[in-house]
Coordinates of C-alpha atoms (C1' of nucleotides) in Angstrom, one line a residue:
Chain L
X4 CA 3.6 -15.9 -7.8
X5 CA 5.7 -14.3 -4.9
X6 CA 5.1 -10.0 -5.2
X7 CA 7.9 -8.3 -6.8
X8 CA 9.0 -5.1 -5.2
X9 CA 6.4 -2.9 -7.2
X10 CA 3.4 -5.1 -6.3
X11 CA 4.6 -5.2 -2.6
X12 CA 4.8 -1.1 -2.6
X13 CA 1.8 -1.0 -4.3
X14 CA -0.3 -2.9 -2.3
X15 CA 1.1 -1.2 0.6
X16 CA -0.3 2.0 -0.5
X17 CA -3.9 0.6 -1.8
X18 CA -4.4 -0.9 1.9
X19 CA -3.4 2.3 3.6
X20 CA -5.8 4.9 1.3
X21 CA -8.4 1.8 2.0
X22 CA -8.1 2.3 5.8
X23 CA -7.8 6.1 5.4
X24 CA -11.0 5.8 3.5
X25 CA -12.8 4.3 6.1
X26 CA -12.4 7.0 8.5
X27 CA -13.4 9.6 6.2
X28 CA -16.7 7.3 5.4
X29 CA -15.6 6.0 2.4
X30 CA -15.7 2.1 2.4
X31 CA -12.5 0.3 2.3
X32 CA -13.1 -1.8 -0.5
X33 CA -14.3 1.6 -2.8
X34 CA -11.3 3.4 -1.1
X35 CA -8.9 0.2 -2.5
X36 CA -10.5 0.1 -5.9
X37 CA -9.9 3.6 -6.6
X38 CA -6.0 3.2 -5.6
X39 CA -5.8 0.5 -7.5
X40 CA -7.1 2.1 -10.8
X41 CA -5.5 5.7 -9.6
X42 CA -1.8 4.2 -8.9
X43 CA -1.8 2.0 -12.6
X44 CA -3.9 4.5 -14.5
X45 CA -4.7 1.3 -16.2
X46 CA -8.3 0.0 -17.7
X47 CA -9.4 -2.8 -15.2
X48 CA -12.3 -5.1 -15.8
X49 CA -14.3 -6.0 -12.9
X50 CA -12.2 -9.7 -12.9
X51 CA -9.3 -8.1 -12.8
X52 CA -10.2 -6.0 -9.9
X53 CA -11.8 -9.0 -7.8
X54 CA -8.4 -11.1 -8.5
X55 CA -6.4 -7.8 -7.2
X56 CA -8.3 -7.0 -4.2
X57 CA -9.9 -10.1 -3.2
X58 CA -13.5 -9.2 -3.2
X59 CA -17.1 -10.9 -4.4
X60 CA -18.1 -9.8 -7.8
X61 CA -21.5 -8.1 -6.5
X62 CA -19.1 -5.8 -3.7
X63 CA -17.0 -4.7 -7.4
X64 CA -19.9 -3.8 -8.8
X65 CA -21.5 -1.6 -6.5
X66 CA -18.3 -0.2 -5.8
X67 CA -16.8 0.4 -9.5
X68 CA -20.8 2.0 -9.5
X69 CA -20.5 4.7 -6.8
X70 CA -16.8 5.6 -8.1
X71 CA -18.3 6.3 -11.5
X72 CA -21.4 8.2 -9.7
X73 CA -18.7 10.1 -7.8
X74 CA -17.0 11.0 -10.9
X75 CA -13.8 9.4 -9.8
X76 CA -13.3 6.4 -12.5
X77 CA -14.9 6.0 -15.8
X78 CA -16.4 3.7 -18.0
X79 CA -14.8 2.5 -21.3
X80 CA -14.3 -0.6 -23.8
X81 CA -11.1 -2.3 -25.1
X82 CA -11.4 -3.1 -28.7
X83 CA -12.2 -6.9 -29.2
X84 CA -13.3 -7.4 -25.7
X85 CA -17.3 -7.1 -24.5
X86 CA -16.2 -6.2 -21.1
X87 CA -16.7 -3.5 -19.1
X88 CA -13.4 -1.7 -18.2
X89 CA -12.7 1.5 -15.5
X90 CA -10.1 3.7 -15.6
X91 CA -8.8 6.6 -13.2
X92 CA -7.4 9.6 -15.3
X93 CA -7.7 12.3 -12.9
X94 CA -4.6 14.0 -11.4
X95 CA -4.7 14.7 -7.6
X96 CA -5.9 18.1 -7.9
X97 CA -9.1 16.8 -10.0
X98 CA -9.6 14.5 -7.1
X99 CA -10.0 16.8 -4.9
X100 CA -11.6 19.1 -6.6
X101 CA -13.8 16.2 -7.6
X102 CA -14.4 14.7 -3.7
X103 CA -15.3 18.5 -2.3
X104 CA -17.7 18.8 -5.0
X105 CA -19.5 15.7 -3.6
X106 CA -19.3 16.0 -0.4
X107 CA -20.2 19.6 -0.7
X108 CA -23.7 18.7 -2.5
X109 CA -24.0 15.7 -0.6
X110 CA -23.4 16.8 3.1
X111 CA -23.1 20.7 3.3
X112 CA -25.9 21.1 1.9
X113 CA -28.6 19.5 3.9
X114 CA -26.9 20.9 7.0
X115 CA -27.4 24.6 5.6
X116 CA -30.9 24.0 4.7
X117 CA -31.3 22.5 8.4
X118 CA -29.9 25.4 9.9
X119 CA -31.8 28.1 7.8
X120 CA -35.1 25.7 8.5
X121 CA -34.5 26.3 12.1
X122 CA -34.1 30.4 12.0
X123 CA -37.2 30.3 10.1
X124 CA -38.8 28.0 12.6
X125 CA -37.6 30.1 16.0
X126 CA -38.2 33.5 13.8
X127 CA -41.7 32.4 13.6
X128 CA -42.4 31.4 16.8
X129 CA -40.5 33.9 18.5
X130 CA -43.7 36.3 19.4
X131 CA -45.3 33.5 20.7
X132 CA -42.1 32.8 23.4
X133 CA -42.7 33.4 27.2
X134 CA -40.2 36.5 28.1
X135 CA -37.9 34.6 29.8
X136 CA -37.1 32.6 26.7
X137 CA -36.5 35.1 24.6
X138 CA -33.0 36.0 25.5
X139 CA -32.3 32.7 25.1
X140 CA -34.2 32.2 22.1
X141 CA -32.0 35.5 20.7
X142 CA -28.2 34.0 21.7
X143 CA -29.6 30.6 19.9
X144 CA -30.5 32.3 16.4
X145 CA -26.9 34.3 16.8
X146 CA -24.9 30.9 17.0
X147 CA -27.1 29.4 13.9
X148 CA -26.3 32.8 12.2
X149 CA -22.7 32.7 13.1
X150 CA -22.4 29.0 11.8
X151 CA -24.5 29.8 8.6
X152 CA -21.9 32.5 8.3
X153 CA -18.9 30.4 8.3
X154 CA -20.2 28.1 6.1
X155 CA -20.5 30.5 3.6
X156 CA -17.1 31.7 3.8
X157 CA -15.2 28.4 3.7
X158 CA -16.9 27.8 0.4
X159 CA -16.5 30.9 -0.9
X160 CA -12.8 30.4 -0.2
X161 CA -12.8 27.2 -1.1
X162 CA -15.0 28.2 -4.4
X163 CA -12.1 30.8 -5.5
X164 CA -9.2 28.2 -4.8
X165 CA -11.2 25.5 -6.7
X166 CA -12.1 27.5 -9.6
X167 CA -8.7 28.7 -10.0
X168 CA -7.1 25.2 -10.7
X169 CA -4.8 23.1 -9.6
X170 CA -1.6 24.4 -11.3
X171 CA -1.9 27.8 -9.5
X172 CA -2.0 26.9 -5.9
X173 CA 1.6 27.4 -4.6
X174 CA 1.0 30.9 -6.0
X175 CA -2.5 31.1 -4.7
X176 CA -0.4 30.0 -1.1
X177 CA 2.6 32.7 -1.4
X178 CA -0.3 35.5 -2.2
X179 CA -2.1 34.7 0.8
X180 CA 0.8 34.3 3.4
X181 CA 1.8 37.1 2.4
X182 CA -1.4 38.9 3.0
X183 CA -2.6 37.1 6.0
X184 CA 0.9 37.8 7.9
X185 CA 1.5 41.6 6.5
X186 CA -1.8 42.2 8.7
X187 CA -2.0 46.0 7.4
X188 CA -3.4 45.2 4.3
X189 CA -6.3 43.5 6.6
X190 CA -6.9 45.5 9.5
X191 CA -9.7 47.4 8.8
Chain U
X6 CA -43.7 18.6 29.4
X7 CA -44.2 19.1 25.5
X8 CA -41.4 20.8 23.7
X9 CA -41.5 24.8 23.1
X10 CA -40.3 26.0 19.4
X11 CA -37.0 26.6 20.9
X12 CA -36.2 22.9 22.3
X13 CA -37.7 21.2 19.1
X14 CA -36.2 23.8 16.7
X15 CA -32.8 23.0 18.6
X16 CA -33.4 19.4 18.5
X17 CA -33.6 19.6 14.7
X18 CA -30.9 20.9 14.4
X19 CA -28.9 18.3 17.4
X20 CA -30.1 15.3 15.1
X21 CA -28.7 16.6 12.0
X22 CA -25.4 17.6 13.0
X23 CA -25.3 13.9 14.6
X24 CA -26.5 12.4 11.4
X25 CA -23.6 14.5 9.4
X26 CA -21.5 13.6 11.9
X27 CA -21.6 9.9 11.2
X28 CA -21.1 10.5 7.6
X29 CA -17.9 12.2 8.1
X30 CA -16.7 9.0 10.8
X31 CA -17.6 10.4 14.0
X32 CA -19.9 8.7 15.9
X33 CA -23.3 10.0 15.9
X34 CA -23.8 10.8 20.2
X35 CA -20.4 12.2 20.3
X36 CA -21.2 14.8 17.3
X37 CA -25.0 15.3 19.2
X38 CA -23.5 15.7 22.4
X39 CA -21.3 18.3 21.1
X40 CA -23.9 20.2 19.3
X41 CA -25.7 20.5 22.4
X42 CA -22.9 21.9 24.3
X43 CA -22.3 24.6 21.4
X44 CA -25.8 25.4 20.7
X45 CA -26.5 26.6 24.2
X46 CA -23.3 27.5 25.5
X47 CA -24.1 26.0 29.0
X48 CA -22.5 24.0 31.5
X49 CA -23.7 20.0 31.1
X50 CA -23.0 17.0 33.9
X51 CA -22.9 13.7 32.8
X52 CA -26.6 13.2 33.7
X53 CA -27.7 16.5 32.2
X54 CA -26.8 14.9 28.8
X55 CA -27.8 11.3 29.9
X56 CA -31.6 13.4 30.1
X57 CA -31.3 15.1 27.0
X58 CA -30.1 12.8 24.1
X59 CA -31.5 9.8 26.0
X60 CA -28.1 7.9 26.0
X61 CA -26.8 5.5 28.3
X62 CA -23.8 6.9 31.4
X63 CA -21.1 4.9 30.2
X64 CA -22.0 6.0 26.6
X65 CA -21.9 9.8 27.8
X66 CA -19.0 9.5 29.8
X67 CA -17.2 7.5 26.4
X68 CA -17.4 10.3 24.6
X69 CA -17.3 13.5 26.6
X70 CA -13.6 11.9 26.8
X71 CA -13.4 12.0 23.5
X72 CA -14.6 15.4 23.1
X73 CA -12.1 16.5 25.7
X74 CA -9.3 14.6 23.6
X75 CA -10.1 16.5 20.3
X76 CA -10.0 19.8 22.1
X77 CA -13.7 20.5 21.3
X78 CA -14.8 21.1 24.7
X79 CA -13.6 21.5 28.3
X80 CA -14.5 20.2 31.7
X81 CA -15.7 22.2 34.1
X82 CA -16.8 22.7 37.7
X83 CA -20.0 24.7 39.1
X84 CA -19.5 26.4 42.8
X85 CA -21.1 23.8 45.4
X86 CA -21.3 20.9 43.4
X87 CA -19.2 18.2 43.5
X88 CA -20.2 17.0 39.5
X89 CA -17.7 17.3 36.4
X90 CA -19.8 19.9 34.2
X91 CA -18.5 20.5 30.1
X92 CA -18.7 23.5 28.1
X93 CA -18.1 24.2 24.5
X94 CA -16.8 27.7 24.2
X95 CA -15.4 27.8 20.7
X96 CA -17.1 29.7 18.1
X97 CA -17.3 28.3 14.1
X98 CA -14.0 29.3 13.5
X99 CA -11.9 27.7 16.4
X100 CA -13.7 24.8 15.6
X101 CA -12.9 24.3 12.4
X102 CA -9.9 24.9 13.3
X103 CA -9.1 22.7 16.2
X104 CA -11.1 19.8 13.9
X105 CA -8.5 20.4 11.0
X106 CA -5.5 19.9 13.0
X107 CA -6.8 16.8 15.1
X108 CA -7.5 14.7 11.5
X109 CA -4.3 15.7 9.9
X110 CA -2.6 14.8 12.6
X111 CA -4.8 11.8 12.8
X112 CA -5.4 10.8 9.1
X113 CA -3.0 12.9 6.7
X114 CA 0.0 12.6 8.8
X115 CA -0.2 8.7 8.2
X116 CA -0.3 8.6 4.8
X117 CA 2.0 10.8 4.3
X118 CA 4.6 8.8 6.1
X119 CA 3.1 5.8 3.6
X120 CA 4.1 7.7 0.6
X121 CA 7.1 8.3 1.2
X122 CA 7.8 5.0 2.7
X123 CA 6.6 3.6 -0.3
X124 CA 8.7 5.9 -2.1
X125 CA 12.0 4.6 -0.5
X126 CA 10.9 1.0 -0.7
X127 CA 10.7 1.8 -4.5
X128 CA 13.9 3.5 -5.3
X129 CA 15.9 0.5 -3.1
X130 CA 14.4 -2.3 -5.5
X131 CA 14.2 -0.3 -8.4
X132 CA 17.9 -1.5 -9.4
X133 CA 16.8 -5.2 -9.1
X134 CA 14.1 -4.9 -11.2
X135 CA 13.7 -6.7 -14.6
X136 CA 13.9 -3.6 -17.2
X137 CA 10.8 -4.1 -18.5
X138 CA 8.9 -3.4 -14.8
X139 CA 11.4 -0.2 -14.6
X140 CA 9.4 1.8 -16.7
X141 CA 5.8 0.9 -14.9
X142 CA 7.8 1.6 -11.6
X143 CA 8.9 5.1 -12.4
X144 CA 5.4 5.8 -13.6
X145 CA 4.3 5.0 -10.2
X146 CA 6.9 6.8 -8.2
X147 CA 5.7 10.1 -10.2
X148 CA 2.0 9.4 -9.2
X149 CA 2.9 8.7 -5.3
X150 CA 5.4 12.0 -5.7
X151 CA 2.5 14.2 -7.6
X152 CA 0.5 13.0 -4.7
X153 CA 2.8 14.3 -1.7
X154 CA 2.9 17.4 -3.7
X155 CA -0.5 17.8 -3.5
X156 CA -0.7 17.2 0.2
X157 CA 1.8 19.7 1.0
X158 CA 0.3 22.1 -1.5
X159 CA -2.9 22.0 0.2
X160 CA -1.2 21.6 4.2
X161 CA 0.8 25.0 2.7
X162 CA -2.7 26.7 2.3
X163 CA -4.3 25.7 5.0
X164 CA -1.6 26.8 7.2
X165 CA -2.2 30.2 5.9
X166 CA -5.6 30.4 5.9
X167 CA -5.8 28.7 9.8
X168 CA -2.9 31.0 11.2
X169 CA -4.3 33.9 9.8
X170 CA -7.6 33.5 12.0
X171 CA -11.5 33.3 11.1
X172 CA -11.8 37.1 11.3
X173 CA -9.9 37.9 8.3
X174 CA -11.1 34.8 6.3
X175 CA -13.5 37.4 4.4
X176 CA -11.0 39.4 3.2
X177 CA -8.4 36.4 2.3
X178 CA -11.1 35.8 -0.1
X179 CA -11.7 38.6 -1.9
X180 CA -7.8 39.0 -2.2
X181 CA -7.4 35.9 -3.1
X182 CA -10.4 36.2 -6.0
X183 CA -9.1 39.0 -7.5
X184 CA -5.4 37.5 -7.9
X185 CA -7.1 34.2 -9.1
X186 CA -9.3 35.5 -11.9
X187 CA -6.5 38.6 -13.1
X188 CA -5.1 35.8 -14.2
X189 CA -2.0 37.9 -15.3
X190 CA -0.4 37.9 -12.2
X191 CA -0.2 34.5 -11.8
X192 CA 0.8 33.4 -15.2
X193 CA 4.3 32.6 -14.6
Chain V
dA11 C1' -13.0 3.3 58.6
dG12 C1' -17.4 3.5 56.5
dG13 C1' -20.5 6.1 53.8
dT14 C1' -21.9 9.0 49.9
dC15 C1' -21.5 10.7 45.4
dC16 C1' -19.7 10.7 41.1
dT17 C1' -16.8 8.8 37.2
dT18 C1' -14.8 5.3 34.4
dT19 C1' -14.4 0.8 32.6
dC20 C1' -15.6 -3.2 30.1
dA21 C1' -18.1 -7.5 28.9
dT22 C1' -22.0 -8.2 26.4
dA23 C1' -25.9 -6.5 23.5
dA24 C1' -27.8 -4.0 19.9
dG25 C1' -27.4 -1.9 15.8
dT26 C1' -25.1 -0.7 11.2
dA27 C1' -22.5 -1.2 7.4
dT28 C1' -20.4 -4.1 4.2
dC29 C1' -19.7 -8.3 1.6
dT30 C1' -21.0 -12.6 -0.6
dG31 C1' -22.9 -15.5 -4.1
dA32 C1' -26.5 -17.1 -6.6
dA33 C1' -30.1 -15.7 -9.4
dA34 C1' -32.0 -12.5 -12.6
dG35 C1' -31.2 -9.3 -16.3
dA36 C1' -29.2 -7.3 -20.4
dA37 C1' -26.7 -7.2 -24.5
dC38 C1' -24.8 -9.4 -28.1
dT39 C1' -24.1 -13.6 -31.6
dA40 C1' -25.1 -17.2 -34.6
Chain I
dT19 C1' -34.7 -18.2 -30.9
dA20 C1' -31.4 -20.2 -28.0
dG21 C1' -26.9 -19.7 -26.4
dT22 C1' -23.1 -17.1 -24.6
dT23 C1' -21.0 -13.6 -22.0
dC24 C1' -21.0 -10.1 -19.0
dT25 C1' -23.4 -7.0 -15.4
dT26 C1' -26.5 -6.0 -11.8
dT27 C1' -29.3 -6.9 -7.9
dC28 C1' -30.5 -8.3 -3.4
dA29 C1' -31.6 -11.5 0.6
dG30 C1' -28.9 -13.3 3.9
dA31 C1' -24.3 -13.8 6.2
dT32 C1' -20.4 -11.5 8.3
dA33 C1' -17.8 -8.2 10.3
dC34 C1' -17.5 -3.9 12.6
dT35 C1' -19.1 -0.1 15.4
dT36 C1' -21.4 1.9 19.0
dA37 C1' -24.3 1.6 23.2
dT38 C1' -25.7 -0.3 27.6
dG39 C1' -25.6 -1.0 32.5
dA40 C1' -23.6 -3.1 36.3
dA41 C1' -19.5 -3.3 38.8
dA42 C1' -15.2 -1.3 40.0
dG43 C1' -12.6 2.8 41.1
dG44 C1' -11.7 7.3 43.2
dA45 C1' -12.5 11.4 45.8
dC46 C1' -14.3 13.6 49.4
dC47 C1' -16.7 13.9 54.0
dT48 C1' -17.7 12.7 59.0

DNA sequence: AGGTCCTTTCATAAGTATCTGAAAGAACTA
DNA sequence: TAGTTCTTTCAGATACTTATGAAAGGACCT
């Protein structure tokens, strides 16, 4: 069957967030599954997914798995059928929110437990440090402090905007420019 | 020579900030190389790094370039030497903030300009469609336009929070907390 | 020009990540 | 229990990314 102007448009988009995927670390093919389910909002069993996209039924499978581990798709049934289907019924907003949680647990994380690990480390062994290395030792803890400090910021920020939902982020937006450029209300 | 506390502490920390690198699609020397450079502050030649993350020239050289294209560090020259030296002499903030800009140029621009591409592809057709694919087909304009929406929502805020510098990020916060949990002066 | 020192390039190698398909597993039915 | 249908797993194949090192290129000096 030749693709009709909605399939066409459709599968135009699916390959892009695939390739958009993979540069975030995402793989393509979980990237193109979660279009695909995203776009319709539609149940898809993994059949219909490996007609769609073209894949192997075991590269569905892990992929419809990490999704649902992810919290981007979820399971569910169609009456009178024993298979498996997935759906996608999160807005944007819930994506993101969704894909920052992640990524937060799953990457930000470990890099803040790194960088207090090393403080601790240089803290302890600081005594021990020929003079000379010292000063060094110092301007080294004050860039792992400053980073440590950043981090904590953007996701204190990014905490507040989260927590407050999706709906109110234009307003969240006019609040803040008008803050950040008013610059009286900040000095000091 | 054995490691003091301070190289192996800093080498911790070099490792995992390649490692996290790679999981958010940049390579793994080009995020160590960088971490090197910011950790210490210093001046680095080609063979300076070549020494200290055991990579090849050509690999060195590779990505220094591409550290110089993002904006993340700068070459540099040393009184009475003829070598190319790099510095990184951004701190948290300006990274962050030169890194933002680069991907969205790089990776939200694009699918941006797929949107609404696929938008116009979709409103052309949409005439020629059987009827009963009209209905699917505005369904799926109103996800692609949510989407846009989102992406300028978010680009809106970022903006803000990016112009208005790292200093005042603290107190963006807090204003921004107390307007998101009143609650009152953000329903309509 | 010829020599030295340094940088960049690029074909090939090495290393990773991803995908496939067949086999094993699980859940249900009769 | 044996059969059917669907799902998951995983060893091996494939495709992709990144790294190497030798050769070419460029800049400066004498």
């Amino acid at each position: 069957m030749p693709e009709d102007a909605l399939a066409r448009t459709r599968n135009l988009f699916i390959r892009r967030w695939g390739e958009m995927g993979a540069t975030w670390g995402i793989s393509r093919t979980m990237a193109e599954i979660h279009a695909l389910l995203f776009l319709t909002g539609d149940p898809y069993c993994t059949d219909d997914i490996m007609e769609h996209l073209q894949v192997s039924r075991g590269n569905a499978s892990m992929n419809l798995r990490q999704l649902v581990n992810w919290g981007l798709i979820r399971r569910t049934h169609l009456r009178g059928d024993r298979k498996e289907y997935f759906v996608s019924d999160l807005d944007a907003w819930q994506m993101f929110e969704t894909i920052t949680r992640e990524r937060r647990r799953r990457e930000v994380e470990p890099i803040i437990e790194t960088i207090d690990r090393c403080r601790q480390d240089l803290a302890a062994e600081m005594a021990a440090l020929p003079p000379d290395k010292q000063e060094e030792s110092r301007r080294y803890d004050e860039k792992l402090k400053d980073m440590i400090e950043f981090i904590h910021a953007v996701n204190a920020l990014l905490d507040t905007v989260l927590t407050s939902g999706g709906g109110k982020i234009r307003k969240l937006t006019a609040v803040l420019m008008k803050v950040a450029t008013s610059g009286k209300a900040l000095s000091h």
